Tab-separated table of C-alpha atoms in Angstrom:
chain	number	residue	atom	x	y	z
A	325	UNK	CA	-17.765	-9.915	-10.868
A	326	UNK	CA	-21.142	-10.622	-12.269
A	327	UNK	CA	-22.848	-6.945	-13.440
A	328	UNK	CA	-26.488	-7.448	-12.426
A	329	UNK	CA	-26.966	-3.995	-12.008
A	330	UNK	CA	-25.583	-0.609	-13.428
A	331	UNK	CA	-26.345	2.807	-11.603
A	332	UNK	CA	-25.251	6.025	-13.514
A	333	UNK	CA	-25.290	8.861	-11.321
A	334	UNK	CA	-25.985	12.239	-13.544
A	335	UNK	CA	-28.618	12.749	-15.959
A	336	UNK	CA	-27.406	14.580	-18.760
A	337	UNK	CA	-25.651	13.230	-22.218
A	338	UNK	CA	-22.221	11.422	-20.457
A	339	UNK	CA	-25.117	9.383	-18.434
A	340	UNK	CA	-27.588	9.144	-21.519
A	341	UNK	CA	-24.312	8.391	-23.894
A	342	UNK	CA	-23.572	5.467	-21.099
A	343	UNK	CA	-26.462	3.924	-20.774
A	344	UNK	CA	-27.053	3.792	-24.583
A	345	UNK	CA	-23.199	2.277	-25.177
A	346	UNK	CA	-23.977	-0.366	-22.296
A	347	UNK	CA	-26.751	-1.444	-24.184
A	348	UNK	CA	-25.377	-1.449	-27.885
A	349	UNK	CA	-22.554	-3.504	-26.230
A	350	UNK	CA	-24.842	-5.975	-24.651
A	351	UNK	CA	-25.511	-5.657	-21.134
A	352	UNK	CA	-28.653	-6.989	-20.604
A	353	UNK	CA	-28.699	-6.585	-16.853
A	354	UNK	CA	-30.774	-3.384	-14.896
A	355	UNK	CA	-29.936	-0.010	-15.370
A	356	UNK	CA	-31.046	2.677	-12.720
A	357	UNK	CA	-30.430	6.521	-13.467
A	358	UNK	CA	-30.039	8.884	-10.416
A	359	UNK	CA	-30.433	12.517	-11.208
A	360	UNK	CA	-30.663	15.317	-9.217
A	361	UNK	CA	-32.833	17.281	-11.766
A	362	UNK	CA	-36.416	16.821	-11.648
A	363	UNK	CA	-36.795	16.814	-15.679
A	364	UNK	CA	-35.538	13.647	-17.731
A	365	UNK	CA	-31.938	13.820	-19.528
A	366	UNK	CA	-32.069	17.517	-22.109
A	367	UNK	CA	-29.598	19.507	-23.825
A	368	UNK	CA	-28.229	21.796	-21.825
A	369	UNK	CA	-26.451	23.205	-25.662
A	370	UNK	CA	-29.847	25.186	-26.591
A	371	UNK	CA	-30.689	26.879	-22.867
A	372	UNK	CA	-28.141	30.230	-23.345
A	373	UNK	CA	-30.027	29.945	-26.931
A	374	UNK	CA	-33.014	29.389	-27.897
A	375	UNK	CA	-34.302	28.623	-24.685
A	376	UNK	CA	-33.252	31.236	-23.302
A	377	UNK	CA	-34.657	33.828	-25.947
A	378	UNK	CA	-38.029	31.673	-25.922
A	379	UNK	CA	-37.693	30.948	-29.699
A	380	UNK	CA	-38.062	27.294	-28.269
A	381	UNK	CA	-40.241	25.880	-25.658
A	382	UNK	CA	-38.294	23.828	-22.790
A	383	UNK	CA	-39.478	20.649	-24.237
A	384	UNK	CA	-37.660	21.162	-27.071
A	385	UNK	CA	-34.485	20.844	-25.408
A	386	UNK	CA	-35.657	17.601	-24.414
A	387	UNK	CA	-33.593	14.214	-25.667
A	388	UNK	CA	-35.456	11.486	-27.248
A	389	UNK	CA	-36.756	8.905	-23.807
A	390	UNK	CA	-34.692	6.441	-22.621
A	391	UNK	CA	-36.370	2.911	-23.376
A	392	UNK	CA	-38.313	1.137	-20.579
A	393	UNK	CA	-35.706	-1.045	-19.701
A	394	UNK	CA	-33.617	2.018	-18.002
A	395	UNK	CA	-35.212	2.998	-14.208
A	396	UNK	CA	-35.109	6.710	-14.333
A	397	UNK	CA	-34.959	8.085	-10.113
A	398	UNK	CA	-35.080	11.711	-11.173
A	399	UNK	CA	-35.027	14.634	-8.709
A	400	UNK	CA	-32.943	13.120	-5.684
A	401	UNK	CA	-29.243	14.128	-5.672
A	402	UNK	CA	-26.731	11.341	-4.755
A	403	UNK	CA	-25.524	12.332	-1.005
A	404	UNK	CA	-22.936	9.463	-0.296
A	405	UNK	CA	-21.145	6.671	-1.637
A	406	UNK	CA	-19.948	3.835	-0.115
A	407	UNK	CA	-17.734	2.142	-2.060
A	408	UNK	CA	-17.370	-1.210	0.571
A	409	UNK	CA	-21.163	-2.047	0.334
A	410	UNK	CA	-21.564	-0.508	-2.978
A	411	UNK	CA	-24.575	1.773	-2.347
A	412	UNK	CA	-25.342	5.071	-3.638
A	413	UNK	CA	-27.159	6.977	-0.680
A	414	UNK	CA	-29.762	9.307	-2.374
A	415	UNK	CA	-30.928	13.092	-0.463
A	416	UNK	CA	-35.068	10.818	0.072
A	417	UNK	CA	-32.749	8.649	2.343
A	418	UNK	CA	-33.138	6.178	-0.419
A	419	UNK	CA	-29.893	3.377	-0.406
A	420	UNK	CA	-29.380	2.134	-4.186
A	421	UNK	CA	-27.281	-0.748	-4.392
A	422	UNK	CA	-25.078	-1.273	-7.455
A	423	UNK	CA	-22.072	-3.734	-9.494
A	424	UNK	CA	-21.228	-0.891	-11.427
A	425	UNK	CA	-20.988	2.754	-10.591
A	426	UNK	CA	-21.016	5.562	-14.082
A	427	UNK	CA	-20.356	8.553	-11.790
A	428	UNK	CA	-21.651	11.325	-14.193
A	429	UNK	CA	-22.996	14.246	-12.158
A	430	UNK	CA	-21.604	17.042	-13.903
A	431	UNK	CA	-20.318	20.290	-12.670
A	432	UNK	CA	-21.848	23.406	-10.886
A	433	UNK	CA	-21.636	26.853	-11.589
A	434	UNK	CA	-19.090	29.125	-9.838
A	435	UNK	CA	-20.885	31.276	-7.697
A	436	UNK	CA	-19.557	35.155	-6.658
A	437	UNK	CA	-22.147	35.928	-4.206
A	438	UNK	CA	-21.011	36.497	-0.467
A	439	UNK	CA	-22.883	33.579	1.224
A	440	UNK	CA	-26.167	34.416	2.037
A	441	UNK	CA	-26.415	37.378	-0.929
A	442	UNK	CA	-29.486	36.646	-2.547
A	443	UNK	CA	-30.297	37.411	-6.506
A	444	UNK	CA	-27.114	36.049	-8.497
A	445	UNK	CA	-27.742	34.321	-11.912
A	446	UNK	CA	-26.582	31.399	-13.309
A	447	UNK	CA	-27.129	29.274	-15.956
A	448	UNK	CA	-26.458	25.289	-16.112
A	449	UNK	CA	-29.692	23.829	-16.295
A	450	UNK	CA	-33.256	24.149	-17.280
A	451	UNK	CA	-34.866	25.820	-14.423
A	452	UNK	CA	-31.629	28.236	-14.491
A	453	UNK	CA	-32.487	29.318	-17.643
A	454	UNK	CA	-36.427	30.074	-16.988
A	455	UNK	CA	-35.578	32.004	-14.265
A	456	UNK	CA	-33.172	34.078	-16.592
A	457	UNK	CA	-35.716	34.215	-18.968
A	458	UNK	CA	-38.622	35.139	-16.664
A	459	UNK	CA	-36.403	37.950	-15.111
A	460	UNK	CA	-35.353	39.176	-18.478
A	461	UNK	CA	-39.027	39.679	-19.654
A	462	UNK	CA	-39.415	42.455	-17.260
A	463	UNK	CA	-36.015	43.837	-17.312
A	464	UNK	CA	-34.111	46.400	-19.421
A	465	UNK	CA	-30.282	46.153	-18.466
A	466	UNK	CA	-27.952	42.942	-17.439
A	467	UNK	CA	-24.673	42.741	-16.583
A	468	UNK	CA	-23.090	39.164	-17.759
A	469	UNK	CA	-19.837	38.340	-15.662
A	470	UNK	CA	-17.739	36.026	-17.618
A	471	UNK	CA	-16.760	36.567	-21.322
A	472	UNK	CA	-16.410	33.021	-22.068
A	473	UNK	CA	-18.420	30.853	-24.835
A	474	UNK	CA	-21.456	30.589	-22.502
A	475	UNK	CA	-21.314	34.981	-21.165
A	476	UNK	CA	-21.111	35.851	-24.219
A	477	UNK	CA	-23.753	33.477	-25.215
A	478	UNK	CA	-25.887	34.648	-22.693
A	479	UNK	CA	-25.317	38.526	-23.683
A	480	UNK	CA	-25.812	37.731	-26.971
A	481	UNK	CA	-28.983	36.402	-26.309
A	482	UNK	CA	-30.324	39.236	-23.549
A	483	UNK	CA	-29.518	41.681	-26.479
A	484	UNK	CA	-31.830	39.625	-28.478
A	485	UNK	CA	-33.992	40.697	-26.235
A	486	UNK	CA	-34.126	44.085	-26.127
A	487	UNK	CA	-31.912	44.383	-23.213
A	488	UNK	CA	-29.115	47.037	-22.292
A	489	UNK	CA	-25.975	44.246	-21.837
A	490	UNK	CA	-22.602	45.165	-20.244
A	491	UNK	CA	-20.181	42.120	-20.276
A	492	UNK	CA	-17.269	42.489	-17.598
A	493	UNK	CA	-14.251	40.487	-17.390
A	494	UNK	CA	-10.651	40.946	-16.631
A	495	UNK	CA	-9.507	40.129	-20.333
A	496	UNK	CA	-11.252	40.874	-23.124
A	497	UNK	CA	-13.750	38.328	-23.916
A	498	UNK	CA	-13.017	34.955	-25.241
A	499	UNK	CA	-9.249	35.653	-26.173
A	500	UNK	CA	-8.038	33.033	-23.675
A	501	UNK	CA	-10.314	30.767	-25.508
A	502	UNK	CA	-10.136	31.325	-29.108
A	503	UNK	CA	-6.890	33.581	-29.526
A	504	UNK	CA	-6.494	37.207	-30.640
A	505	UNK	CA	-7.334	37.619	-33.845
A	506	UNK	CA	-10.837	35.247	-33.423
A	507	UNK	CA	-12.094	36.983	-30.137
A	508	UNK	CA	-11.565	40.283	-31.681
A	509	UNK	CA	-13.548	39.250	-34.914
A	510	UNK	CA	-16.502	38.562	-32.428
A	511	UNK	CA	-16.115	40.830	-29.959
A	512	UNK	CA	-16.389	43.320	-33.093
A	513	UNK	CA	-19.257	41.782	-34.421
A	514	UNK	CA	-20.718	42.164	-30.768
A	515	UNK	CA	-20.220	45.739	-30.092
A	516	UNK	CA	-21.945	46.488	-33.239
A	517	UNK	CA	-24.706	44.980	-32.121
A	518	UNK	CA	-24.712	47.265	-29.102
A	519	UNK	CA	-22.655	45.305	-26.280
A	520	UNK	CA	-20.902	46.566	-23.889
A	521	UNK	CA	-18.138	45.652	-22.988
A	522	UNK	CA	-16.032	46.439	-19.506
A	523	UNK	CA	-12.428	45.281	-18.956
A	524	UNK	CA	-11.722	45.429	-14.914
A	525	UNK	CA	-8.569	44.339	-13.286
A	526	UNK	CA	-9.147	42.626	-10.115
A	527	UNK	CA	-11.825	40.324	-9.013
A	528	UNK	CA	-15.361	41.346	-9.993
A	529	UNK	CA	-17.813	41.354	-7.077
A	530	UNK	CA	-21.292	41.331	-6.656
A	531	UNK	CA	-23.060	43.957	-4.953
A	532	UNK	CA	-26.382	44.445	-3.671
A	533	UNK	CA	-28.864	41.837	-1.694
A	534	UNK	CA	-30.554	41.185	-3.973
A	535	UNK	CA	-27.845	41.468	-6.237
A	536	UNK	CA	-28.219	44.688	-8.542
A	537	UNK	CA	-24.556	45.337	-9.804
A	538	UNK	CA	-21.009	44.609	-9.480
A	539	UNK	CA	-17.613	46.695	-8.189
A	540	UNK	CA	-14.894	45.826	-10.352
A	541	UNK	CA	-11.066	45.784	-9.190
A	542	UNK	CA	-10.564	49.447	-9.404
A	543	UNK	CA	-14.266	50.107	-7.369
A	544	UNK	CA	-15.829	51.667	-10.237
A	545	UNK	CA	-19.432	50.022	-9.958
A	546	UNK	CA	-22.417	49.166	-12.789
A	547	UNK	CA	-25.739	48.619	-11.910
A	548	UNK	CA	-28.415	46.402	-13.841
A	549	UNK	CA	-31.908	44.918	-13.639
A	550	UNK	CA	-30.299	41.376	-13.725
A	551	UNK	CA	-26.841	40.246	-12.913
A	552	UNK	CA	-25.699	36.763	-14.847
A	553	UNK	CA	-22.637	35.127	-13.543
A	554	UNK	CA	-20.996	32.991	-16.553
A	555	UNK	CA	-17.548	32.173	-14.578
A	556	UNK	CA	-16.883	28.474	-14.668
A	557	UNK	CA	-17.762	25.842	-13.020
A	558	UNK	CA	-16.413	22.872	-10.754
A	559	UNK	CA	-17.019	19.186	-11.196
A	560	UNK	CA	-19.755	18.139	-8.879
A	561	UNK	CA	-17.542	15.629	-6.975
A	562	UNK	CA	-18.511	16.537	-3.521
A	563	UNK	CA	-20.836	13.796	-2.793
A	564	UNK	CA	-17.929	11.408	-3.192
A	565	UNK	CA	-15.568	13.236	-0.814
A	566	UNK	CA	-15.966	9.986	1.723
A	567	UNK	CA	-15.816	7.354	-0.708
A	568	UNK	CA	-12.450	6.941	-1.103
A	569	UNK	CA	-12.230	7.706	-4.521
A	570	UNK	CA	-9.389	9.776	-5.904
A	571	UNK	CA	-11.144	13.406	-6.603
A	572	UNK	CA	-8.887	15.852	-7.327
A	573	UNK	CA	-10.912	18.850	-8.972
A	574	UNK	CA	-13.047	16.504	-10.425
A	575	UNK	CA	-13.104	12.455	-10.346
A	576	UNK	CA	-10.115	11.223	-11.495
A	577	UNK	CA	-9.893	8.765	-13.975
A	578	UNK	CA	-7.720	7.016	-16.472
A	579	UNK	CA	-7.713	7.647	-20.640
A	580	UNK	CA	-10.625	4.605	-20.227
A	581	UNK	CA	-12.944	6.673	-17.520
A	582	UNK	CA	-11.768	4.084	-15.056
A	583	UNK	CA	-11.783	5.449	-11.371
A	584	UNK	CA	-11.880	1.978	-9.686
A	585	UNK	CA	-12.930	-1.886	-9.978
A	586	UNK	CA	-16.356	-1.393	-11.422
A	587	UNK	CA	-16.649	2.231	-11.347
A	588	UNK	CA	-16.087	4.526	-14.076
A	589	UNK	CA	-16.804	8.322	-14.531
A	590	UNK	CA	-17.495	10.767	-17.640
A	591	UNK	CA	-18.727	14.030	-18.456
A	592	UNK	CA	-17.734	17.206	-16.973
A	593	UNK	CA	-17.631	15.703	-13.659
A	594	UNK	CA	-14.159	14.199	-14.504
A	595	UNK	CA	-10.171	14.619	-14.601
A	596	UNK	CA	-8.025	12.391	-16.677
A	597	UNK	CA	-5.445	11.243	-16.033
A	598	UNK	CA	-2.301	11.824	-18.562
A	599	UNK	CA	-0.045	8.817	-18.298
A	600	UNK	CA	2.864	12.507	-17.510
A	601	UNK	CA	0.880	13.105	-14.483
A	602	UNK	CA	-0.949	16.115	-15.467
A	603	UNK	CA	-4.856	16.261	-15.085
A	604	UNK	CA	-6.702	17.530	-18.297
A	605	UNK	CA	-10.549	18.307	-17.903
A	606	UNK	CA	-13.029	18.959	-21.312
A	607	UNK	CA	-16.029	19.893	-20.223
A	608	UNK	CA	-18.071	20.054	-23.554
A	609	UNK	CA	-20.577	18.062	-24.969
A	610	UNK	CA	-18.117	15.796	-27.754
A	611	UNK	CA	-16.618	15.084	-25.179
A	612	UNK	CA	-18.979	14.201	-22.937
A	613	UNK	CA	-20.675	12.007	-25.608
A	614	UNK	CA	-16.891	10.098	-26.222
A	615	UNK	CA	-16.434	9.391	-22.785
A	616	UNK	CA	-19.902	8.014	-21.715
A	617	UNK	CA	-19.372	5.326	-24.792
A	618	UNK	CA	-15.726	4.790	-23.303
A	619	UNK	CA	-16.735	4.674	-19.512
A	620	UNK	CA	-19.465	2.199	-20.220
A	621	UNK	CA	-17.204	-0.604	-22.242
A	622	UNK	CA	-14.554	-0.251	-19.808
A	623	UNK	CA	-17.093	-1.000	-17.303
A	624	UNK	CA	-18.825	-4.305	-18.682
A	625	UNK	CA	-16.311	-5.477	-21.191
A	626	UNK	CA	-12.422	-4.221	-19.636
A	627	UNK	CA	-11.160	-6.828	-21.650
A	628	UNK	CA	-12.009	-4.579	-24.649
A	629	UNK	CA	-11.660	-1.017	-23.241
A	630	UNK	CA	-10.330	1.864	-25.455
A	631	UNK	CA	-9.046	5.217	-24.424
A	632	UNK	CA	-11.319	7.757	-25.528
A	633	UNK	CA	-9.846	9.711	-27.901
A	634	UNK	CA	-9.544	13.331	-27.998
A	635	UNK	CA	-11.665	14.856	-30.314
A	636	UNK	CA	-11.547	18.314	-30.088
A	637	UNK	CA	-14.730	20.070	-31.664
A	638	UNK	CA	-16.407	23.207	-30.196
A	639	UNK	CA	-19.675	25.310	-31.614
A	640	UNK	CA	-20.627	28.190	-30.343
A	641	UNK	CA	-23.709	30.815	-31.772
A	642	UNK	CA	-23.890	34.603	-31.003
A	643	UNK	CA	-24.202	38.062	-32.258
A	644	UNK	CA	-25.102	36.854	-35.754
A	645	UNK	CA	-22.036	33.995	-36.021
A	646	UNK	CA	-22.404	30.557	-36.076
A	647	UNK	CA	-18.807	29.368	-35.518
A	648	UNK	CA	-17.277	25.846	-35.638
A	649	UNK	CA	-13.968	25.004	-34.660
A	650	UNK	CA	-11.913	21.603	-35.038
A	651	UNK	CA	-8.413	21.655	-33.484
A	652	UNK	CA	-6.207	23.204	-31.058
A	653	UNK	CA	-6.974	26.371	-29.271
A	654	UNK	CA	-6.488	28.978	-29.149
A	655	UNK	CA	-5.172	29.480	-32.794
A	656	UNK	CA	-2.260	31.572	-32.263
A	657	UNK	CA	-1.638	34.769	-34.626
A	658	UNK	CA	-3.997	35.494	-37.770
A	659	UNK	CA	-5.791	32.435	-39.833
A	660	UNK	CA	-4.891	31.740	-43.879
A	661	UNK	CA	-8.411	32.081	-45.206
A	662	UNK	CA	-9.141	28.917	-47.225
A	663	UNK	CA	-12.442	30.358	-48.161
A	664	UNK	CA	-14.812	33.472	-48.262
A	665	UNK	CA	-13.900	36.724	-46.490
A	666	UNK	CA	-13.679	37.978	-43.447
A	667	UNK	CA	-14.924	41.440	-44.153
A	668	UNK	CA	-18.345	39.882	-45.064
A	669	UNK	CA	-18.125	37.503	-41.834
A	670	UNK	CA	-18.343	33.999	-43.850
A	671	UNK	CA	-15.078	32.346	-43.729
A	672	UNK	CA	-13.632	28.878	-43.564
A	673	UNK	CA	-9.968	29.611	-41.852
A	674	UNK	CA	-6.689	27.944	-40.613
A	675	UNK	CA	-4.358	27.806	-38.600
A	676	UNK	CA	-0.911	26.457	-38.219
A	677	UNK	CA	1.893	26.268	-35.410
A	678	UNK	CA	5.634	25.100	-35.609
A	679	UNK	CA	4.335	21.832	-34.821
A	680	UNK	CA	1.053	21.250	-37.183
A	681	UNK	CA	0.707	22.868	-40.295
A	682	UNK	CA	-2.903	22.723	-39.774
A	683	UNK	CA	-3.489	22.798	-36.182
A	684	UNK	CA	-7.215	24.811	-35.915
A	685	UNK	CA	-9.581	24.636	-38.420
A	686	UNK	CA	-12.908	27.160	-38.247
A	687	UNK	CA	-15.884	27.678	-39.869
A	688	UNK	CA	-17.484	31.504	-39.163
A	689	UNK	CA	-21.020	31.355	-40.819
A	690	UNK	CA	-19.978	29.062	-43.438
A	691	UNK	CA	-21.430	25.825	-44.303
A	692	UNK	CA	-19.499	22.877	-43.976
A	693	UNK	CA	-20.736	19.265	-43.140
A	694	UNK	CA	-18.076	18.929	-39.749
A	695	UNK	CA	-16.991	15.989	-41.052
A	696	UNK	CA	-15.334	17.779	-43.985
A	697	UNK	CA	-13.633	20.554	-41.133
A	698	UNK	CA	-12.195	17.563	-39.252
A	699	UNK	CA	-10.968	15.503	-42.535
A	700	UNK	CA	-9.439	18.893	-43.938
A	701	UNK	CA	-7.537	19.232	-40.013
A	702	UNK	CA	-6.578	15.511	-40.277
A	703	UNK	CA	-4.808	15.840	-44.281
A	704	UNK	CA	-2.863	18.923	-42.869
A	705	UNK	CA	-1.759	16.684	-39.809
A	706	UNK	CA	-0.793	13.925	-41.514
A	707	UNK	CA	-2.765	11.892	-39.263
B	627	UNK	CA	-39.121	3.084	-34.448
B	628	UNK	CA	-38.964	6.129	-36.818
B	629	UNK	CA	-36.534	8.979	-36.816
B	630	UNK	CA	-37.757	12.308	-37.406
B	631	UNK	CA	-35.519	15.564	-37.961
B	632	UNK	CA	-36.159	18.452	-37.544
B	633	UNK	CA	-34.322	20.113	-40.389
B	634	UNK	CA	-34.673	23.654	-39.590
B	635	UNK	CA	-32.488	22.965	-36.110
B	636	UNK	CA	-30.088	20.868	-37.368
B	637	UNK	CA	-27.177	22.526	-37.658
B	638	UNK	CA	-24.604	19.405	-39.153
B	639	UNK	CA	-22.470	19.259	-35.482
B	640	UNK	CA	-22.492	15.563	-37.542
B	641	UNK	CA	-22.486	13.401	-33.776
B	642	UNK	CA	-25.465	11.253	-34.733
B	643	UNK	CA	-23.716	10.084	-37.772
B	644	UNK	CA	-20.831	9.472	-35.651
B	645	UNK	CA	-22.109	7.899	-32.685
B	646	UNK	CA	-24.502	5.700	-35.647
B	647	UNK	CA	-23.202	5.955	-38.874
B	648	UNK	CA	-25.253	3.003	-39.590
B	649	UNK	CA	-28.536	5.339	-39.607
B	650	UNK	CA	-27.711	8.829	-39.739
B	651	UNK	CA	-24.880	10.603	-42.189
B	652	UNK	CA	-24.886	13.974	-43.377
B	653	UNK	CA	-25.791	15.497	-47.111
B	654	UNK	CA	-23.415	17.661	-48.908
B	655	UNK	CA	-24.920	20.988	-47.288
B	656	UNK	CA	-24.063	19.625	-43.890
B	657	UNK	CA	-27.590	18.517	-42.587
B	658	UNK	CA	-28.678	15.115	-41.434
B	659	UNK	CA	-29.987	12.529	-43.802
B	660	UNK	CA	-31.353	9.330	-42.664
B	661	UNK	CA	-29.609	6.095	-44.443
B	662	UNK	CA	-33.424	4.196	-44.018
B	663	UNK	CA	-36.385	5.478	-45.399
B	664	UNK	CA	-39.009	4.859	-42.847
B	665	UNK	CA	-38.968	1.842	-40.305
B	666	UNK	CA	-35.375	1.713	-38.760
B	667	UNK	CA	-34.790	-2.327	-38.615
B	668	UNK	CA	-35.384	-3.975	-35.197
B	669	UNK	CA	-31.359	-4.207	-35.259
B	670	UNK	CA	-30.596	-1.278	-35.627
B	671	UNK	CA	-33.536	0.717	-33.018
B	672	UNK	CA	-31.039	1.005	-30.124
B	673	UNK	CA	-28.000	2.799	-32.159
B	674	UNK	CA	-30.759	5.437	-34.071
B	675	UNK	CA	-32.013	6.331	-30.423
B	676	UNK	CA	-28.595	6.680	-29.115
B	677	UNK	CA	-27.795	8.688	-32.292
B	678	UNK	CA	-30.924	10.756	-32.135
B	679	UNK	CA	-30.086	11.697	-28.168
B	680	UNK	CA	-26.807	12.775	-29.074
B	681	UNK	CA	-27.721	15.499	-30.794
B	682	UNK	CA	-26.972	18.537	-28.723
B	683	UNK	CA	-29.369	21.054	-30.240
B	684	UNK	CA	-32.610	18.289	-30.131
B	685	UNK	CA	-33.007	18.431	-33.715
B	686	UNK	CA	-33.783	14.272	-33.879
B	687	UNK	CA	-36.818	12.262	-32.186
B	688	UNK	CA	-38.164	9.113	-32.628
B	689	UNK	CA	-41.182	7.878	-32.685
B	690	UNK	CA	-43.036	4.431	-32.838
C-alpha cells in the first residue's frame, strides 16, 4: 500500500520519537498528530519534580516543536477506530482518515476513588501536576498512596515543600522495584528527611468526599490536606475495544510494534509480544523513545524492520539521591561497591546473579556519563 | 537550526547522543556536548531536533 498519510494517536515522546524516525527514514508523505491533551508533546519526567515543586515553570517541560510539516490536532481524544475504512473517530465528531495508524496514547492512572468520590490526586500529565501543586501551596499534610518510583517521587517533592508526608503501601516502598538492600538505602535516606512511612495490609481506601484520608486493611485511618494516589496505571487501549485489534492489557504487538497491516503501537500504551507467549509491558521513557523509532520503520519500510531492543535504563531523583540504574531489577541481595561509599551516599554499585556476573549496575549520586554504566554492564555480560 | 543546552538540567541520561550521535555525545563528566559548533548542517537539522526532544528532563532546544 501506498503511505500518503500517517496518523499517530498520543502526544507524548513514543508519538514525538515516531514521527521524528518516520522522517529521518524518509517518509515524505503527511503526518497528523491526535492528542487528547490540550498542550503540545512535554516531558512528563520533570512534573513529580521540578514541576511539581515550581523550581520550573510548565514550559519548561516543554519538548522542542515539531516542524511544520507535522499537523498537530491537540485536545480531542481518539473515541473509535475503524480499522475497515481506516478512520480514527475523534471526541469533536471529527473522522481522520489514515494508511498508517502509530497507536501511542499512553496509559491512565489507577484510580481508588468509589465512583463518584470527588478530591483524589493523580499525577500523569501537566494539568495533574498544577493541580497538585496549587493544592499543595495551601496545604500542610499529604498522604501519597503508592511507594513506587513516581509516590515516592511525589513525597519527596511535597516534603520539599514544607509538607507533613505519610507514604502508605502494603510493602515497604520500592522493594518490589529495586530489591532489599536499594529500597532500604532510600527509604533511610527518606525518613531522615522526615517521611513517613505506613505499611498496611489490605487494600488502601480512600475516604472522605472530597477525599481527606485513607482506611488501610486493618481500619486504622490517616487524615491529610491532600491525598495523592501513585498506584499504577493501565494502557489507554479502550478506545480501540471495537476495532478489532488484539488488546490485551494494553495493545498487543510484536518485538517490531506491529499490531496489524499498517498499524503499529509504542509507548506505554503497549504489550509485546514474547515469541514464549508471555506479554511484557515497560512503561518508561527509554523505552518509549526505542519503540517509537521501531514502530515507525516497521511501519513505512517492513522490509527493514528491527525488534526493538531491550534497553533497560531507569532514573529516578528524591530525598537528596539522584540514582541511575542499568540492568536487571530488582538486584537481588547486597551490591559489590565498585566505587565510593555507601555511608556517605555516593556510590557506583553491582550486582550479580547465577546467571550474569554483572546483572544491575547503579549509580547513587555519583557521576557517570550512562554510557560508561551501560558499557561497564555489557564487559561483565560478555555481551 | 541551533542547539542550545541547558547545562544546569542536563543530567547525562545520554538519549540525545543515542538517538543522534551524529550531533550530540557526552563529555567525560557526563553532560552533553554538541559535536558542531554553531549552525547544525541542513543534513543533519532533523536528527538534532529528534535528539533534542528526546531528552526527558527538557534540557535541549533549538532555535533558528
Amino acid at each position: 500500500m501506498t503511505m500518503r498519510r500517517v496518523v499517530v494517536v498520543g502526544g507524548s515522546i513514543a508519538a514525538v520519537t515516531a514521527i521524528d524516525a518516520l522522517r529521518l527514514h524518509g517518509y515524505e508523505g503527511s503526518i497528523v498528530m491526535v492528542s487528547a491533551e490540550r498542550h503540545a508533546p512535554y516531558s512528563r519526567v520533570p512534573l513529580s519534580k521540578d514541576v511539581l515543586s515550581g523550581a520550573s515553570s510548565a514550559e519548561t517541560a516543554q519538548l522542542p516543536a515539531l516542524d511544520d510539516s507535522v499537523d498537530l490536532i491537540l485536545g480531542d481524544r481518539a473515541t473509535t477506530l475503524d480499522t475497515t475504512s481506516r478512520t480514527v473517530e475523534l471526541a469533536s465528531g471529527a473522522r481522520v482518515p489514515f494508511d498508517g495508524l502509530v497507536v501511542a496514547t499512553g496509559a491512565r492512572p489507577i484510580r481508588l476513588a468509589e465512583d463518584g468520590q470527588t478530591g483524589e490526586l493523580v499525577l500523569r500529565d501537566l494539568p495533574d501536576a498544577m493541580v497538585i501543586a496549587e493544592r499543595a501551596s495551601h496545604a500542610t499534610s499529604a498522604i501519597v498512596v503508592g511507594g513506587g518510583f513516581l509516590g515516592m517521587e511525589v513525597a519527596s517533592t511535597l516534603l520539599d515543600l514544607g509538607l507533613a508526608v505519610t507514604l502508605v503501601d502494603r510493602e515497604p516502598p520500592l522493594r518490589r522495584l529495586l530489591g532489599p538492600w536499594m529500597a532500604s538505602l532510600v527509604t533511610t535516606a527518606a525518613v531522615a528527611k522526615g517521611l513517613r512511612v505506613v505499611h498496611g495490609s489490605g487494600n488502601v481506601q480512600l475516604i472522605g468526599d472530597p477525599v481527606d484520608g485513607v482506611r488501610l486493611g486493618d481500619g486504622q485511618t490517616l487524615r491529610a490536606d491532600l491525598v495523592v494516589s501513585a498506584v499504577g496505571d493501565r494502557p489507554a487501549a479502550e478506545w480501540l475495544a471495537s476495532s478489532g485489534l488484539p488488546v490485551r492489557g494494553g495493545v498487543v504487538v510484536d518485538e517490531q510494534c506491529r499490531v496489524a497491516p499498517g498499524v503499529v503501537a509504542a509507548g506505554d500504551v503497549a504489550v509485546v509480544q514474547r515469541p514464549a507467549g508471555l506479554l511484557t509491558r515497560s512503561p518508561h521513557w527509554t523505552n518509549a523513545v526505542e519503540q517509537g523509532r521501531v514502530a515507525a520503520i516497521s511501519l513505512i519500510d517492513a522490509d527493514n524492520a528491527v525488534e526493538a531492543r531491550p534497553d533497560p535504563y531507569y532514573w529516578t531523583e528524591q530525598f537528596g539521591l539522584n540514582i541511575k540504574i542499568v540492568g536487571n531489577l530488582p538486584g537481588l541481595g547486597s551490591p559489590e561497591i565498585l566505587d565510593g561509599d555507601v555511608e556517605s551516599r555516593s556510590a557506583l554499585l553491582q550486582w550479580g546473579n547465577s546467571c550474569e556476573p554483572v546483572a544491575t549496575i547503579a549509580a547513587i549520586n555519583y557521576r557517570i556519563a550512562v554510557g560508561r554504566l551501560k558499557k561497564l554492564r555489557a564487559v561483565g555480560d560478555g555481551t | 537550526m541551533r542547539i542550545d543546552i541547558d547545562t544546569a538540567r542536563c543530567e547525562g541520561h545520554g538519549l540525545c547522543a543515542q538517538v543522534a550521535p551524529q550531533v550530540f555525545d557526552l563529555d567525560d563528566d557526563d553532560l552533553v556536548i554538541l559535536r558542531q559548533v554553531g549552525q547544525i548542517p541542513a543534513d543533519l537539522e532533523a536528527a538534532a531536533a529528534s535528539g533534542a526532544r528526546s531528552c526527558p528532563v527538557a534540557a535541549l532546544s533549538t532555535s533558528s
